[in-house]
Amino acid sequence: MALKLSDKFIKSFVSDDEIKAITPDVNAAVATLRNRTGAGSEMLGWMDLPVNYDKEEYARIKAAAKKIQSSCDLFIVIGIGGSYLGARAVVEFLKSPRYNLMKKDTPDIYFSGCNISGGDLDEILALCEGRDVCINVISKSGTTTEPAVAFRYFRAMLEKKYGVDGARERIFVTTDKARGTLKKFADEAGFETFVVPDDVGGRFSVLTAVGLLPIAVAGIELDELMGGAADARKALSEPDVMKNDAYKYAAIRNILYRKGKAVEIFVGYEPYEQMFCEWWKQLYGESEGKDGKGLYPSSVIFSTDLHSLGQYVQSGMRTMFETVLDVETPDSNAAVPYDPANIDGLNFLADMKMSEVNRMAMNGTLLAHVDGGVPNIVLRLKDRSARSLGYMIYFFELACGVSGYMLGVNPFDQPGVEAYKKNMFALLGKPGYEEMTEQLRARL
Ligand code: PA5
């Protein structure tokens, strides 16, 4: 197994008896999920994706990635929420948060359409000057404002640079197989299209074309990522809660939630985990935060954030627990240099690998936070490989489905996301929103 849960640092907060007591709830949630009898059961396509995917499209994704790699040096991925977080998380986790600055034979990748910032659009446009560019616009609904505006922007740039026919060869569209304005437009314009399956929601879509095309463009081995997810699908079909770490994770976080620990902090110890934290936050926040319920998902990267949020975690309000990601196999041999003068007194660390120093920082923090009243779930990931990451992605998706049903919510919808959109459209004067426009403007 590429990922293992250690409950050593929650023992003083959650007893084995409490886990046994909540097991019937876990089993009921698992049955609801696996028998497809719960709310949102039409959105469970992600459960079988690692083995049951469109093989013809998968081959087309690989071919399109090769074409993009050979025809551009700057690739713009346009999407928001589940339509970009997974791809960005995987690229940064496996390559680097500094991917664009690294020596490589794959294009730079910029993510756009995930905000409403004119300055951000200007910056990416400026970066395109003198470079060959391709774009992948991703939107399941095909109507989301942020990516739609960015698509207008960069499509105009491509058409000016390469002409309408040339631009067509550089635009790749990932959207619904039949519905939405983006699909209609792509078909009319003749862009190559990829499908977001009907039964896979945005935040569960990283292993569809949504994530796979940008991930492949970055030169990451798709078969390994999918293989890891398939390993997890198999290993995590174990029905015994005590032997199935995804179920156990769902059980522990629900026990802690019921005890008033309403904030879960995902803790990474490597900068490359930052965007994975963002993906994880969307997965859990959008799946569970509804009907007045749900853990608030937060994240930190230590030791960096020990110097900003560490104080609060150590001794602020005792409403949180931590889920710590420990990547077990170091991916660097960097060590602390020896200094004959030893002016800083650090020679006791001389020649010690940074990974070992980091591990001691993690162990010291685990003990301090537990002593401070913060339960710590530890997830030990074998290594920083595509296979292990695929396993971890599936682990969190499965645990999220189970945990959401344990909470009594529909983990697969996101009705709350619509509220701001309606207000924004009304305030912008979109036709059809006239009545709301007056009411909202009067309140500002
Ligand atoms: O998880 C989700 O469903 C959302 O985050 C969506 O991915 C996000 O709102 C973007 O939607 P769309 O892909 O329809 O543009």
Short mmCIF file of N, CA and C and ligand atoms in Angstrom, two decimals, residues 43 79-85 138-148 174-175 182 196 200-205 210 282-283 286-287 412-414 417-418 420-421, ligand 1:
data_model
loop_
_atom_site.label_atom_id
_atom_site.label_comp_id
_atom_site.label_asym_id
_atom_site.label_seq_id
_atom_site.Cartn_x
_atom_site.Cartn_y
_atom_site.Cartn_z
N MET A 43 -23.53 10.66 -9.41
CA MET A 43 -22.22 11.30 -9.62
C MET A 43 -21.07 10.42 -9.11
N GLY A 79 -9.40 27.27 -16.48
CA GLY A 79 -10.45 26.56 -15.73
C GLY A 79 -10.44 27.04 -14.29
N ILE A 80 -11.50 26.73 -13.56
CA ILE A 80 -11.60 27.16 -12.16
C ILE A 80 -12.11 26.00 -11.30
N GLY A 81 -11.80 26.02 -10.01
CA GLY A 81 -12.27 24.98 -9.09
C GLY A 81 -11.77 23.61 -9.52
N GLY A 82 -12.69 22.67 -9.60
CA GLY A 82 -12.33 21.31 -9.98
C GLY A 82 -11.80 21.22 -11.40
N SER A 83 -11.96 22.28 -12.17
CA SER A 83 -11.49 22.25 -13.55
C SER A 83 -10.05 22.72 -13.71
N TYR A 84 -9.35 22.96 -12.57
CA TYR A 84 -7.90 23.23 -12.69
C TYR A 84 -7.10 22.74 -11.49
N LEU A 85 -7.74 22.65 -10.30
CA LEU A 85 -6.95 22.37 -9.09
C LEU A 85 -6.22 21.03 -9.13
N ILE A 138 -11.16 24.41 -19.99
CA ILE A 138 -11.84 23.31 -19.29
C ILE A 138 -13.03 23.86 -18.52
N SER A 139 -14.22 23.40 -18.86
CA SER A 139 -15.40 23.78 -18.09
C SER A 139 -16.48 22.75 -18.34
N LYS A 140 -16.89 22.07 -17.27
CA LYS A 140 -17.91 21.04 -17.43
C LYS A 140 -19.23 21.67 -17.89
N SER A 141 -19.64 22.73 -17.20
CA SER A 141 -20.90 23.37 -17.56
C SER A 141 -20.76 24.12 -18.87
N GLY A 142 -19.56 24.61 -19.13
CA GLY A 142 -19.34 25.42 -20.34
C GLY A 142 -19.85 26.82 -20.20
N THR A 143 -20.29 27.20 -19.01
CA THR A 143 -20.89 28.53 -18.85
C THR A 143 -20.25 29.34 -17.72
N THR A 144 -19.21 28.81 -17.08
CA THR A 144 -18.64 29.51 -15.93
C THR A 144 -17.93 30.79 -16.38
N THR A 145 -18.26 31.89 -15.70
CA THR A 145 -17.83 33.21 -16.17
C THR A 145 -16.30 33.35 -16.24
N GLU A 146 -15.61 32.96 -15.16
CA GLU A 146 -14.16 33.21 -15.10
C GLU A 146 -13.42 32.57 -16.28
N PRO A 147 -13.58 31.25 -16.50
CA PRO A 147 -12.87 30.67 -17.65
C PRO A 147 -13.40 31.18 -18.99
N ALA A 148 -14.71 31.49 -19.06
CA ALA A 148 -15.27 31.95 -20.34
C ALA A 148 -14.63 33.27 -20.75
N THR A 174 -12.09 20.94 -23.11
CA THR A 174 -12.56 19.83 -22.28
C THR A 174 -13.86 20.27 -21.64
N THR A 175 -14.95 19.57 -21.99
CA THR A 175 -16.27 20.01 -21.52
C THR A 175 -17.25 18.84 -21.59
N LEU A 182 -20.01 26.00 -24.49
CA LEU A 182 -18.62 25.72 -24.89
C LEU A 182 -18.55 24.56 -25.88
N VAL A 196 -15.79 15.71 -20.08
CA VAL A 196 -15.96 15.55 -18.63
C VAL A 196 -17.17 14.64 -18.48
N VAL A 200 -19.21 12.43 -13.24
CA VAL A 200 -18.03 12.84 -12.45
C VAL A 200 -18.07 14.35 -12.23
N GLY A 201 -18.16 14.77 -10.98
CA GLY A 201 -18.20 16.21 -10.65
C GLY A 201 -16.82 16.82 -10.74
N GLY A 202 -16.76 18.15 -10.82
CA GLY A 202 -15.50 18.86 -11.01
C GLY A 202 -14.41 18.43 -10.05
N ARG A 203 -14.71 18.42 -8.74
CA ARG A 203 -13.64 18.16 -7.75
C ARG A 203 -13.22 16.69 -7.71
N PHE A 204 -13.95 15.83 -8.42
CA PHE A 204 -13.58 14.41 -8.51
C PHE A 204 -13.02 14.08 -9.90
N SER A 205 -12.67 15.13 -10.69
CA SER A 205 -12.42 14.89 -12.12
C SER A 205 -10.94 14.85 -12.52
N VAL A 210 -9.96 16.25 -17.78
CA VAL A 210 -9.81 17.54 -17.08
C VAL A 210 -8.40 17.67 -16.51
N GLN A 282 -10.66 21.90 -1.55
CA GLN A 282 -11.87 21.98 -2.38
C GLN A 282 -12.67 20.69 -2.26
N LEU A 283 -11.94 19.55 -2.33
CA LEU A 283 -12.62 18.26 -2.28
C LEU A 283 -13.48 18.15 -1.02
N GLU A 286 -16.11 21.58 -0.45
CA GLU A 286 -17.28 21.64 -1.32
C GLU A 286 -18.17 20.41 -1.15
N SER A 287 -17.56 19.30 -0.70
CA SER A 287 -18.35 18.08 -0.54
C SER A 287 -19.11 18.06 0.78
N PHE A 412 -21.88 15.17 -3.19
CA PHE A 412 -21.59 15.32 -4.62
C PHE A 412 -22.29 16.50 -5.30
N ASP A 413 -22.91 17.38 -4.49
CA ASP A 413 -23.45 18.59 -5.11
C ASP A 413 -22.76 19.82 -4.52
N GLN A 414 -23.07 21.00 -5.03
CA GLN A 414 -22.44 22.23 -4.53
C GLN A 414 -23.40 23.39 -4.74
N VAL A 417 -22.46 27.21 -4.24
CA VAL A 417 -21.58 27.96 -5.14
C VAL A 417 -22.40 28.93 -6.01
N GLU A 418 -23.69 28.65 -6.14
CA GLU A 418 -24.53 29.48 -7.03
C GLU A 418 -24.85 30.86 -6.46
N TYR A 420 -23.24 33.37 -4.94
CA TYR A 420 -22.46 34.55 -5.33
C TYR A 420 -22.65 34.84 -6.82
N LYS A 421 -22.80 33.74 -7.60
CA LYS A 421 -22.92 33.93 -9.06
C LYS A 421 -24.18 34.74 -9.38
O1 PA5 B 1 -16.23 20.82 -8.17
C1 PA5 B 1 -16.97 21.51 -8.84
O2 PA5 B 1 -18.00 21.07 -9.38
C2 PA5 B 1 -16.67 22.98 -9.10
O3 PA5 B 1 -15.54 23.41 -8.42
C3 PA5 B 1 -16.45 23.23 -10.58
O4 PA5 B 1 -15.37 22.45 -11.00
C4 PA5 B 1 -16.17 24.69 -10.85
O5 PA5 B 1 -17.21 25.47 -10.35
C5 PA5 B 1 -16.01 24.95 -12.34
O6 PA5 B 1 -17.16 24.53 -13.01
P1 PA5 B 1 -17.15 24.25 -14.56
O7 PA5 B 1 -16.22 23.13 -14.81
O8 PA5 B 1 -18.56 23.91 -14.91
O9 PA5 B 1 -16.68 25.52 -15.23
#
